[in-house]
Coordinates of C-alpha atoms and ligand atoms in Angstrom, one line a residue:
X970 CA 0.8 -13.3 26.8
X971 CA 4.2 -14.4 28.5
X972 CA 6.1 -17.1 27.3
X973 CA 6.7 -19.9 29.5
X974 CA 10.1 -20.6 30.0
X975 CA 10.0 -24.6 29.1
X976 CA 7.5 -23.7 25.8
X977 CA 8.5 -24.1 22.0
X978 CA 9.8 -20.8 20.7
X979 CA 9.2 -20.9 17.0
X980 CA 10.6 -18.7 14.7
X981 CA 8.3 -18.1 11.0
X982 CA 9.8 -16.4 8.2
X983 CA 7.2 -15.1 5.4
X984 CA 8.4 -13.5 2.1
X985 CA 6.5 -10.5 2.2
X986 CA 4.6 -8.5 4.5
X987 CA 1.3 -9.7 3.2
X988 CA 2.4 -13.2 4.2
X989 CA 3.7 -11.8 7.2
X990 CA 0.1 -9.9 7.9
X991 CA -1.9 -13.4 7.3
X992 CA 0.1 -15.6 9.7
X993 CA 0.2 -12.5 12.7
X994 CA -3.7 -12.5 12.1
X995 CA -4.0 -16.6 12.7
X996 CA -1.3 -16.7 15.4
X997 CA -3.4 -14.0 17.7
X998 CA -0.5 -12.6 19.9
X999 CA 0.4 -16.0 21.0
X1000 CA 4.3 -14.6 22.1
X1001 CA 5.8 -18.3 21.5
X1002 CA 5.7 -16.9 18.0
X1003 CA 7.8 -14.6 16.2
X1004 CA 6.7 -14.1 12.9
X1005 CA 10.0 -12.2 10.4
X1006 CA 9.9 -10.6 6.9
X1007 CA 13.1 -12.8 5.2
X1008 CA 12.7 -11.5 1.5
X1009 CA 11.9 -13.1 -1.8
X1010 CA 14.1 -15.6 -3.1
X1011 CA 16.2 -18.2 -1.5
X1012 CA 19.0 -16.0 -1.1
X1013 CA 17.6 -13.0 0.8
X1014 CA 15.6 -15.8 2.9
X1015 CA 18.5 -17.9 3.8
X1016 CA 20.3 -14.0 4.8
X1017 CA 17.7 -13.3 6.5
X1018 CA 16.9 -16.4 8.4
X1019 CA 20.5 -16.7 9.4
X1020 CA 20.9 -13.2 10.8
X1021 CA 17.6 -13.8 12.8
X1022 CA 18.9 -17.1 14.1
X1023 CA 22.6 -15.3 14.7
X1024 CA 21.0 -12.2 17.0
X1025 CA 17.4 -13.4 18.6
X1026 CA 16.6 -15.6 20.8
X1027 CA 17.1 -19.4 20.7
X1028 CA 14.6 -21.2 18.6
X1029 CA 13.5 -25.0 18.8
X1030 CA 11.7 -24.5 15.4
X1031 CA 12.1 -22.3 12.5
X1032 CA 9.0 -22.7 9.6
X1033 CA 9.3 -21.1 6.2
X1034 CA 5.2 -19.9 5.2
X1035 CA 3.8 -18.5 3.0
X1036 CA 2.1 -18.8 -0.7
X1037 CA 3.1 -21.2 -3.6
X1038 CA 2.3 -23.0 -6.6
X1039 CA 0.7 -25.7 -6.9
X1040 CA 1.3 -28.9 -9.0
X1041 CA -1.8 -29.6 -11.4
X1042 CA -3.6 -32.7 -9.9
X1043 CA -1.5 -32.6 -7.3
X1044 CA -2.5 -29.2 -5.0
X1045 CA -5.6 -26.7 -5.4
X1046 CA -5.5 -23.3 -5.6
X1047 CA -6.6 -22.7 -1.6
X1048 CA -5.2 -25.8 -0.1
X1049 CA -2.1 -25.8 2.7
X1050 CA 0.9 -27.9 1.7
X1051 CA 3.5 -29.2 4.5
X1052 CA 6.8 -29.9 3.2
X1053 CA 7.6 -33.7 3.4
X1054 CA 10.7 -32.6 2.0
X1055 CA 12.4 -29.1 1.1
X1056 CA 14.3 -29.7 -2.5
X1057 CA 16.0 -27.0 -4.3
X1058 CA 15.1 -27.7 -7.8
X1059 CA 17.4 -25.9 -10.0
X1060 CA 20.5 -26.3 -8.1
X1061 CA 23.4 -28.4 -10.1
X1062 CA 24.2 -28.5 -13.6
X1063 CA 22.8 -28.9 -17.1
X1064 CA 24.4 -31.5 -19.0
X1065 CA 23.9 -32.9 -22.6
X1066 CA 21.8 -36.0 -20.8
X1067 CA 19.6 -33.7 -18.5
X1068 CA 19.9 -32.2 -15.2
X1069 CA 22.1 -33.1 -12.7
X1070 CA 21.6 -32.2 -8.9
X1071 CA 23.9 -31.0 -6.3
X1072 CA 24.0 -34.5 -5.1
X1073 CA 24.6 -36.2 -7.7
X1074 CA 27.4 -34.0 -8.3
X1075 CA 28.6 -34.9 -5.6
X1076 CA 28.5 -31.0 -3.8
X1077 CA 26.5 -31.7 -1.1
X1078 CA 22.7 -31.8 -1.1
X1079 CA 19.9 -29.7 -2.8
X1080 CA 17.1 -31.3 -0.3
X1081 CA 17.1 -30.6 3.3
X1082 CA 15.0 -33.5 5.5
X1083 CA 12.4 -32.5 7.4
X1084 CA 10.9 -34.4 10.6
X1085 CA 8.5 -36.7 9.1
X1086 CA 6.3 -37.4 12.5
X1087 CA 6.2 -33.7 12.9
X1088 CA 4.7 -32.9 9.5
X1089 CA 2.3 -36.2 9.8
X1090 CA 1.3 -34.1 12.8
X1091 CA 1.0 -30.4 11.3
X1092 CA -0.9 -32.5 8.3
X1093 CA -3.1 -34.1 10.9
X1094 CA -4.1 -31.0 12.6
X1095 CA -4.9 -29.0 9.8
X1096 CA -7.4 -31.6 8.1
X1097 CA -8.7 -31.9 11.9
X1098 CA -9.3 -28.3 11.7
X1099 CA -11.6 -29.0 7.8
X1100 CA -8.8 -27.4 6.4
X1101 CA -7.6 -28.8 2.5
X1102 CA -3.8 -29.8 3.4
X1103 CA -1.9 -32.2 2.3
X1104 CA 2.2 -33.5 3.2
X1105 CA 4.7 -33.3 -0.1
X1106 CA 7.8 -32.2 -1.6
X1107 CA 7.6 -28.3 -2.1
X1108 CA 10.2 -27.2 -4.5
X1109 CA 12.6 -24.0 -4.1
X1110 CA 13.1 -22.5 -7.2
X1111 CA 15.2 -18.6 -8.4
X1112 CA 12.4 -18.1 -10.8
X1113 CA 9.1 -18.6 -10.6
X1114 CA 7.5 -21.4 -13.4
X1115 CA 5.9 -20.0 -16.2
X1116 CA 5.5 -22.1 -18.9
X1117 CA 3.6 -25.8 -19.3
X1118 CA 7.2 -27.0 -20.8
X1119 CA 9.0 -25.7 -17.7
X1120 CA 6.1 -27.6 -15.0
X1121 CA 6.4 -30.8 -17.1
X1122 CA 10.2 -30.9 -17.0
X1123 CA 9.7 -30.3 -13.0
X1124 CA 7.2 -33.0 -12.3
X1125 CA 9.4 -35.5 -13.8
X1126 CA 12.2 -33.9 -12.1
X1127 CA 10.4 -34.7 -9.6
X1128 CA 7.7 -36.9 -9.5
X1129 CA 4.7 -36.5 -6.5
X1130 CA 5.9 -32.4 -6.1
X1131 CA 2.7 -30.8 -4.5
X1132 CA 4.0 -26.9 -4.4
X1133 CA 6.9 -24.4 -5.7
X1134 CA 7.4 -21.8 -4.1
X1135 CA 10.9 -19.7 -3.6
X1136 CA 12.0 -19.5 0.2
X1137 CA 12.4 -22.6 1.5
X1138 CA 15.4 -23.7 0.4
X1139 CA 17.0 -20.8 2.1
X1140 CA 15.2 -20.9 5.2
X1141 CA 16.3 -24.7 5.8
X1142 CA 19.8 -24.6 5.1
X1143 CA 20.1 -21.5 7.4
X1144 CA 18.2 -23.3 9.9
X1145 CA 20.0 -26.7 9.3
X1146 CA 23.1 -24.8 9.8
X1147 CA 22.8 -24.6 13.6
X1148 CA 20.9 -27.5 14.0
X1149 CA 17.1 -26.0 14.5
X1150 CA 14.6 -28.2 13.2
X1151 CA 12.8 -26.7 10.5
X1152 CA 8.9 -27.4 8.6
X1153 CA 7.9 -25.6 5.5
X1154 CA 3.7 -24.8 5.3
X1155 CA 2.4 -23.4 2.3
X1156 CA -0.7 -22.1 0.9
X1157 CA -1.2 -22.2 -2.9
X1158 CA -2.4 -19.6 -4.9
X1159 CA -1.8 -20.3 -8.3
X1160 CA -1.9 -23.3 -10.6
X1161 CA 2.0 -24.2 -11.4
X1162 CA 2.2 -23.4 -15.7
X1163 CA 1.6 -20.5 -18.2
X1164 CA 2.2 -17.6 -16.2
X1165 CA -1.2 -15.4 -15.8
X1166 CA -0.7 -13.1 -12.5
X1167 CA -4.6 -12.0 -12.8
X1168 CA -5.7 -16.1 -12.6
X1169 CA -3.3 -15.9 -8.6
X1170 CA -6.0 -16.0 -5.4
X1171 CA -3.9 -14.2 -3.1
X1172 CA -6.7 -13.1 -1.4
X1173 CA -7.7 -16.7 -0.7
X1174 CA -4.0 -18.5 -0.1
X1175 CA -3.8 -15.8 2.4
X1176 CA -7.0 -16.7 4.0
X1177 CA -6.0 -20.4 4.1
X1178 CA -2.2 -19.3 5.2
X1179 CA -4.2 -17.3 8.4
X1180 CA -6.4 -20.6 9.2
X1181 CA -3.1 -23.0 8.9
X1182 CA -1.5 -20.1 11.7
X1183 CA -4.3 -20.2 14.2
X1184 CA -4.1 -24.6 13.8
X1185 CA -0.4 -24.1 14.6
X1186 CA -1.0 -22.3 18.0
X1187 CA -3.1 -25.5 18.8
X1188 CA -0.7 -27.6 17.9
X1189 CA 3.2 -26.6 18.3
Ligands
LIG657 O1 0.3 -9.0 -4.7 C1 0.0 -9.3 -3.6 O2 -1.0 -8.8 -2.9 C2 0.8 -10.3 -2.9 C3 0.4 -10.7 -1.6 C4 1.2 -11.7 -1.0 C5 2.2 -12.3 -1.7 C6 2.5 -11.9 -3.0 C7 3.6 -12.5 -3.7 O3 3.8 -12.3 -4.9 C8 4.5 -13.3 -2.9 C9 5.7 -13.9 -3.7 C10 6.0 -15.2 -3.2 O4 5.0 -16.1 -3.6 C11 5.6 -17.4 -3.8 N1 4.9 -17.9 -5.0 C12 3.6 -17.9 -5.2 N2 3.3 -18.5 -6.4 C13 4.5 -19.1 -6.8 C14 4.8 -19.9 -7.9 O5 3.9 -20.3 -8.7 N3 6.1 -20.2 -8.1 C15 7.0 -19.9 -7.2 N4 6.8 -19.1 -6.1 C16 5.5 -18.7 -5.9 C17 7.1 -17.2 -3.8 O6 7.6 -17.9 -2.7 C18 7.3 -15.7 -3.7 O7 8.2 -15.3 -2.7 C19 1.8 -10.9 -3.6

């Protein structure tokens, strides 16, 4: 399929190729799309985002997908978070009365805004479509949560997180940088505590990322 010349060209980065695999499957050749491997981690993601932005085409959106964790009580194992807001978690400083963020350090900012009628929109689509999604802040994070301790001391970090996952960050600051809007979409596959790899449904936060891809051709 050609792409017209006044439509949306969005730009998805996944982690892995997995990811990449689920969203290609939903997204059915529609050429509006172009769907990038950017790496695990916020660093390789905000490379890899950048370089893509640097030497392809112009895009009007750039979304960060893929799987997460979710929050207990917060988002199930199979359900689609959008980002209401993308918030690097672990980036400022330990100090003797707790953690301090990038902001309020005074460095700059370890959240990057997201449009909030676009994401009511994505959110609305996707439960039009029957599909378990909710809007909250998913966190970026350099290592994955693996203790109860560690997703307590998050939560109250940061009260009302739905997912973690550890892309986004990247992908919005690289996409911030030249001023492309960005949306983060995510589709848990784990409960966010003890770490137990065997307990992850890949199989079916990849299912749920495919379905979320197909809504987005309807509605971007
Ligand atoms: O083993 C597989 O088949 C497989 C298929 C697709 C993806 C994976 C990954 O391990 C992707 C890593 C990716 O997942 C995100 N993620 C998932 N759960 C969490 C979490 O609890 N905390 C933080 N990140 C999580 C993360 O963005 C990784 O990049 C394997």
């Amino acid at each position: 399929m050609e792409a017209a010349q006044n439509e949306k060209r969005v730009l998805i980065v996944t982690s892995v190729e997995p990811e990449r695999v689920a969203v290609l499957r939903g997204l059915r050749d529609d050429s509006r799309f172009t769907v990038r491997i950017g790496g695990v981690g916020p660093i390789a993601a905000a490379a890899s985002t950048a370089r893509i932005l640097a030497t392809e085409e112009p895009f009007d959106l750039v979304i960060c997908a893929g799987i997460s964790g979710g929050f207990v009580d917060q988002a199930e194992v199979g359900s689609l978070v959008v980002a209401s807001e993308i918030v690097c978690a672990d980036l400022g400083a330990e100090t003797a009365e707790g953690f301090s963020s990038l902001d309020e350090l005074g460095f700059g900012s370890a959240s990057v805004p997201v449009d909030q009628e676009l994401v009511a929109h994505v959110t609305d689509a996707l439960q039009r479509a029957g599909l378990s999604a909710r809007k909250g802040p998913v966190l970026t994070l350099s290592t994955v949560t693996g203790t109860a301790a560690t997703a307590l001391v998050l939560s109250k970090r940061m009260p009302g997180a739905a997912a973690e996952a550890m892309e986004g960050y990247g992908v919005a600051v690289a996409a911030q940088d030249v001023g492309v809007p960005v949306l983060e979409i995510r589709a848990v596959s784990n409960a966010i505590g003890p770490r137990d790899k065997s307990a992850w449904r890949i199989k079916d936060a990849l299912a749920a990322l495919e379905a979320a891809s197909s809504v987005l051709r309807e509605v971007l």
